Amino acid sequence: MSTDTPRSFQEIILRLQTYWASKGCAVLQPYDMEVGAGTFHPATTLRALGSKPWAAAYVQPSRRPTDGRYGENPNRLQHYYQYQVLIKPSPPDLQELYLGSLQAIGIDMDLHDIRFVEDDWESPTLGAWGLGWEVWCDGMEVSQFTYFQQVGGHDCHPVSGELTYGLERLAMYILGVDHVMDMPFNDPDAPIALSYGDVFKQTEEEYARWNFDVADTDTLLQHFKDAEAECARILDTDYDDPKTGKRIVMAHPAYDQCIKASHIFNLLDARGVISVTERQAYIGRVRALAKRCADAFVQTKAAGWVPEAAE
Amino acid sequence: MPDLLIELFSEEIPAGMQKRASEDLQKLVTNGLVEAGLTYAGAMAFATPRRLTLTVNGLLAESPTVIEERKGPKVGAPEKAIEGFLRGVGLTLDDLEIRDDKKGQVYFAKMTKPGRPAAEIIAEVLTATIRNFPWPKSMRWGSGSLRWVRPLQSILCILADEEGAEVVPLEVDGFASGNTTGGHRFLSPDRFAVSSFDDYEAKLKRAKVVLRPDERAEMIWHDATNAAFANGLEVVEDRGLLAEVAGLVEWPVVLMGNIDEEFLELPPEVLQTSMKEHQKFFSVKNPKTGRIEKFVTVANRETADNGATILAGNQKVLAARLADAKFFWENDLRVAKAGMGDWQDALKNVTFHNKLGTLAERIDRIATLARELAPVVGADADLAEKAARVAKADLSSEMVYEFPELQGLMGRYYAEAAGMEPEVAAACEEHYAPLGPSDDVPTAAVSVAVSLAEKLDVLTGFWAIDEKPTGSKDPFALRRAALGVIRILQETESRVSLGAFIERQLVQVARRMGASWKLYEFQDAGEDSTRWHPAMIVLAEDQVIEEELSFETMRQIFVEGNLSLTEGEDGRLPSLADLGADLLSFFHDRLKVYLRDRGISHDVIDASLAMPGNDDLVLLVKRAEALQAFLKTDDGENLVQGFKRANNILTQAEEKDGVEYSYGADVKFAEADEERALFAALDAADAAIKPAMEAEDFASAMSAMAALRAPIDAFFEAVQVNADSAIIRRNRLNLLSRIRQTVGQVADLSKIEG
């Protein structure tokens, strides 16, 4: 495994992909919806449930509208990337596997101080929690390491190990860059060298303005209600499909609506139209959807559901 | 006698849980061993981030043989009874002994429980300990069902004596015990076998693991202070941080780094908090200027570049953190200099408690009360109100949002930046005090007014919504608030009639509660106004509602509004006055605890509490202290006896005769000299006690009272109260009543025990 320093943001991503592929993970693609974190990808949220083994790694573009700073803050962005690994059941050498990934992206294990510092993870919107650590490299948090105990209100059996890398921050550290917009996106010696700013400065500005001041809150509120209603409607539909005669539980389409509601809530939050008391109520509404989706997913074959033996 | 060594090796254990876990390991295992008959000479437990270790030396090699006797049925008892006994003890009739008992001949069974080898017992005890370990939070991992704080990786369990060490075989959830452990995760990751505790500790050290937490803490402190000293600086002591950092490393290496010049102008508390909370750095200050100039970080390893890369990384992270802090500080200063109005407005959107409204509303109430309290505690009313209005404004600041523990302190900086009076700025910081029994109380008058007001508001508020502390539950720290009020009043000798202020504040709270319930939407007419909740009464008084409300309607409001209401034993809802009295008696209970620690017994407090003005806690304590001192004297002790005798005779006579003897005794009916002397003594005592009480000179009042001791004793010696003559008897009873009155001006001695 090469330990030479990578030269660009994308090289770090590519090395992570190669590394986790070599460790047996299915390298998935980002989920095609707006999410707040890699955990929301159904490959994590839903696949952490049920009895079937799973091993996946992927990049997930993530959006946190309130974190937008018009591209001016050195490390705050409303759109950023997470790298996510989920292995179920968590292997006994997950810590070693993880440290190997740091080595792979150019962190010299002989010169740095890597620490596992207690950090309990909880997602009120997903009804999920786990125990683990934030991983420090020379005092900087470079990853989140969690053993999932519950998702959507269901105990995880077996337990998944989840790794989340905040890619921009990690890459800035490895590449020695102080402002995210200055970070080389592709090879700095390429004929057309692009920085992170070349790719994202424009969009950060545009979205910050839209998120904070322009997004139409009435429309968003309506979208929230629509997503909530559609999610419930999907889950209320009979499992037995009259057309195919098959039992088809639609956990994933319903979960898409849950994701949608969650993101709309984040947008409304950024627009400042949700009061402190309402906040909890909205989070509770999203959690209720997530729980119902989890209930539905454990009824699928993908989760290991088997039809009860015939009488 | 063999020695036992146990190590439970795992993924990283949270620093804050290590100490307790090592103690629990020691307690659970040694208790289990002793219960099974395995005594030992000594035991010690240690923890590192990756292991809990227990060493027990001088353990018995096997548990002693135990002979147990059990008494059975009588000889000749029904066969079924004897058979049942034999089954129970697992013996045959031939094994039983026959002994003579009081009631005749009885069967006895003698059972020998052979000793068991130590290894067998240890395996059982350790297995049970692992399965039932009291982690504050534990988890499962992989496909297993075992719970541990983080995934368990190996179990070392050996018994060692002169002849060598042997593994104690056991298995928990697929983990079999062995005699190996691992060294430092990065510096010496290989596993190795050990044969005794000494061997284990020495080999660990070679494998770059310092087993003992105090040794790691000592190394860190020693190296950190040395590094600081070499630069003419000193490390800011922080025991909690030291213990935490010692729990984050197995091989501590101290590195000292620089703070960028541009951050040195931040308040030192901000630097210190930011470095400690986010990075677990120690602050290093210049003793001459008090400025924090450097930091110490503790790495978990040595490196070929002597930590240069690690230090550079840490410095960079710190710079980013401090850039945030500086950004908050500068933004905050802008708002502060504009008068903090934006922050005060923002508190209108912050819920304090869903039944008690927003923080802005709470601040309004505090400001009103602080203004009223100001003249009583010697503060300027305008300043007290102003201070109350800005004291919590910093809760909206970015800095306090980031570091809640800096609340109050930032308020002081910001009030100063806003050009506010120094008294106001000081109150911002001091009004939360005292936070604990050893915390200083505020002494500046404005701070005292605001601090008392904020505590009385929280107490009356939670009293009004029936959220009083019960048993060990006190989620809103109301006991602490009451003790804070008591300590402030005592230590500043502030004379406050608490009762009146409590009632006024209850009215404020209740008014706000009533307003939020929109009572006027309910129109049922009702009759029984004694059942009204305080909030309703206030509203009715304010004529916000003109319709009277029935009890049922109110109940509906409470239920729909999700409000609790507790009826008293008589089925009535408490009135404002009831609530106020209840809160005052809560203060009295806290005062008893407070005074007990200062050597004043509860009956002395009760005797003082029975006197008027008991809601002035300073007066109450003065009275109690004087009484306590008085009761320690010979006169005091005897006077109590004399008083009780007089009081008992009088009370019995009054009960029997159905009258109250308080019409005034007349000296002309006195027969004995002792009787006349008592009249004279009571006149003299009255003359002395009255002015002394008015001057609150309890010592003089007590000594005037003490002068009654001899005449009272002499009176009882010489005189029969129940004289044949009805006139003389009545006169003597009236004389006893004078004793009660005279003494009763000072304290209620009937409450004194013994």
PDB file of C-alpha atoms in Angstrom, chain A residues 75-76 89-90 92 95-96 99 109-120 129 131-133 136 138-140 147 149 155-159 173 176-178 276-277, chain B residues 11-12 14 17 137-144 147 149-151 153 185-186 248-249 278-280 298-301 303-305 309-310 313-314 316-317 320 324 349 351:
ATOM      1  CA  ASN A  75     -14.144  25.095   6.316  1.00  0.00           C
ATOM      2  CA  ARG A  76     -17.904  25.574   6.460  1.00  0.00           C
ATOM      3  CA  PRO A  89     -21.764  -7.692  11.476  1.00  0.00           C
ATOM      4  CA  SER A  90     -18.949  -5.432  12.633  1.00  0.00           C
ATOM      5  CA  PRO A  92     -13.440  -7.898  15.200  1.00  0.00           C
ATOM      6  CA  GLN A  95     -10.301  -0.594  14.181  1.00  0.00           C
ATOM      7  CA  GLU A  96      -7.281  -2.062  12.361  1.00  0.00           C
ATOM      8  CA  LEU A  99      -6.340   2.571  10.605  1.00  0.00           C
ATOM      9  CA  MET A 109       1.254   5.943  11.256  1.00  0.00           C
ATOM     10  CA  ASP A 110       4.800   6.402  12.605  1.00  0.00           C
ATOM     11  CA  LEU A 111       4.620  10.180  12.830  1.00  0.00           C
ATOM     12  CA  HIS A 112       1.033  10.912  13.882  1.00  0.00           C
ATOM     13  CA  ASP A 113      -0.895  10.518  17.099  1.00  0.00           C
ATOM     14  CA  ILE A 114      -4.163   8.693  16.441  1.00  0.00           C
ATOM     15  CA  ARG A 115      -6.678   8.523  19.276  1.00  0.00           C
ATOM     16  CA  PHE A 116     -10.106   7.011  19.803  1.00  0.00           C
ATOM     17  CA  VAL A 117     -11.996   9.537  21.937  1.00  0.00           C
ATOM     18  CA  GLU A 118     -15.397   8.662  23.388  1.00  0.00           C
ATOM     19  CA  ASP A 119     -18.300   9.956  21.361  1.00  0.00           C
ATOM     20  CA  ASP A 120     -21.789   8.560  21.557  1.00  0.00           C
ATOM     21  CA  TRP A 129     -28.093   5.622  18.417  1.00  0.00           C
ATOM     22  CA  LEU A 131     -21.563   3.969  20.843  1.00  0.00           C
ATOM     23  CA  GLY A 132     -18.107   4.630  19.518  1.00  0.00           C
ATOM     24  CA  TRP A 133     -15.546   7.342  19.174  1.00  0.00           C
ATOM     25  CA  TRP A 136      -8.437  12.191  16.405  1.00  0.00           C
ATOM     26  CA  ASP A 138      -2.963  15.062  16.131  1.00  0.00           C
ATOM     27  CA  GLY A 139      -5.929  16.610  17.902  1.00  0.00           C
ATOM     28  CA  MET A 140      -8.138  16.879  14.834  1.00  0.00           C
ATOM     29  CA  TYR A 147     -21.319   0.601  16.583  1.00  0.00           C
ATOM     30  CA  GLN A 149     -27.242  -0.237  18.596  1.00  0.00           C
ATOM     31  CA  ASP A 155     -32.397  -3.070  18.083  1.00  0.00           C
ATOM     32  CA  CYS A 156     -29.621  -3.876  15.606  1.00  0.00           C
ATOM     33  CA  HIS A 157     -28.938  -7.628  15.457  1.00  0.00           C
ATOM     34  CA  PRO A 158     -26.244  -8.174  14.367  1.00  0.00           C
ATOM     35  CA  VAL A 159     -24.526  -4.873  15.072  1.00  0.00           C
ATOM     36  CA  TYR A 173      -5.404  18.284   6.625  1.00  0.00           C
ATOM     37  CA  GLY A 176      -1.925  21.044   4.047  1.00  0.00           C
ATOM     38  CA  VAL A 177      -4.529  23.515   2.781  1.00  0.00           C
ATOM     39  CA  ASP A 178      -5.934  26.276   4.996  1.00  0.00           C
ATOM     40  CA  VAL A 276     -37.525  26.363  19.165  1.00  0.00           C
ATOM     41  CA  THR A 277     -40.683  24.601  20.283  1.00  0.00           C
TER      42      THR A 277
ATOM     43  CA  GLU B  11     -11.206  -1.318  22.394  1.00  0.00           C
ATOM     44  CA  GLU B  12     -10.831   2.175  23.868  1.00  0.00           C
ATOM     45  CA  PRO B  14     -14.048   6.262  27.685  1.00  0.00           C
ATOM     46  CA  MET B  17     -15.442   5.545  33.056  1.00  0.00           C
ATOM     47  CA  LYS B 137     -23.523   2.597  29.144  1.00  0.00           C
ATOM     48  CA  SER B 138     -22.699  -0.609  27.340  1.00  0.00           C
ATOM     49  CA  MET B 139     -23.083  -2.021  23.857  1.00  0.00           C
ATOM     50  CA  ARG B 140     -23.203  -5.145  21.726  1.00  0.00           C
ATOM     51  CA  TRP B 141     -21.008  -5.686  18.682  1.00  0.00           C
ATOM     52  CA  GLY B 142     -20.696  -8.110  15.766  1.00  0.00           C
ATOM     53  CA  SER B 143     -23.101 -11.024  16.049  1.00  0.00           C
ATOM     54  CA  GLY B 144     -22.642 -11.576  19.767  1.00  0.00           C
ATOM     55  CA  ARG B 147     -22.422  -6.346  26.477  1.00  0.00           C
ATOM     56  CA  VAL B 149     -18.377  -0.728  27.157  1.00  0.00           C
ATOM     57  CA  ARG B 150     -16.725  -1.202  23.759  1.00  0.00           C
ATOM     58  CA  PRO B 151     -15.873  -4.514  22.061  1.00  0.00           C
ATOM     59  CA  GLN B 153     -10.932  -8.379  22.764  1.00  0.00           C
ATOM     60  CA  ARG B 185      -1.503  -0.024  19.833  1.00  0.00           C
ATOM     61  CA  PHE B 186       1.126   1.617  17.629  1.00  0.00           C
ATOM     62  CA  LEU B 248      -6.628   8.896  27.068  1.00  0.00           C
ATOM     63  CA  VAL B 249      -3.049   7.644  26.818  1.00  0.00           C
ATOM     64  CA  HIS B 278     -12.121  20.939  22.374  1.00  0.00           C
ATOM     65  CA  GLN B 279      -8.519  19.799  22.511  1.00  0.00           C
ATOM     66  CA  LYS B 280      -7.899  18.655  26.108  1.00  0.00           C
ATOM     67  CA  VAL B 298      -0.226  15.026  25.709  1.00  0.00           C
ATOM     68  CA  ALA B 299       0.438  12.598  22.880  1.00  0.00           C
ATOM     69  CA  ASN B 300       0.080   8.852  23.250  1.00  0.00           C
ATOM     70  CA  ARG B 301       3.432   8.029  21.680  1.00  0.00           C
ATOM     71  CA  THR B 303       7.925   9.557  17.202  1.00  0.00           C
ATOM     72  CA  ALA B 304      11.132   9.722  15.168  1.00  0.00           C
ATOM     73  CA  ASP B 305      10.715  13.493  14.775  1.00  0.00           C
ATOM     74  CA  THR B 309       4.483  16.544  13.247  1.00  0.00           C
ATOM     75  CA  ILE B 310       2.050  15.926  16.099  1.00  0.00           C
ATOM     76  CA  GLY B 313      -0.978  19.356  13.666  1.00  0.00           C
ATOM     77  CA  ASN B 314      -2.275  20.250  17.108  1.00  0.00           C
ATOM     78  CA  LYS B 316      -3.066  24.064  13.432  1.00  0.00           C
ATOM     79  CA  VAL B 317      -6.255  22.630  14.902  1.00  0.00           C
ATOM     80  CA  ALA B 320      -8.780  26.999  13.681  1.00  0.00           C
ATOM     81  CA  ASP B 324     -13.800  30.518  15.717  1.00  0.00           C
ATOM     82  CA  ASN B 349     -37.968  32.910  21.680  1.00  0.00           C
ATOM     83  CA  THR B 351     -38.522  28.610  26.374  1.00  0.00           C
TER      84      THR B 351
END
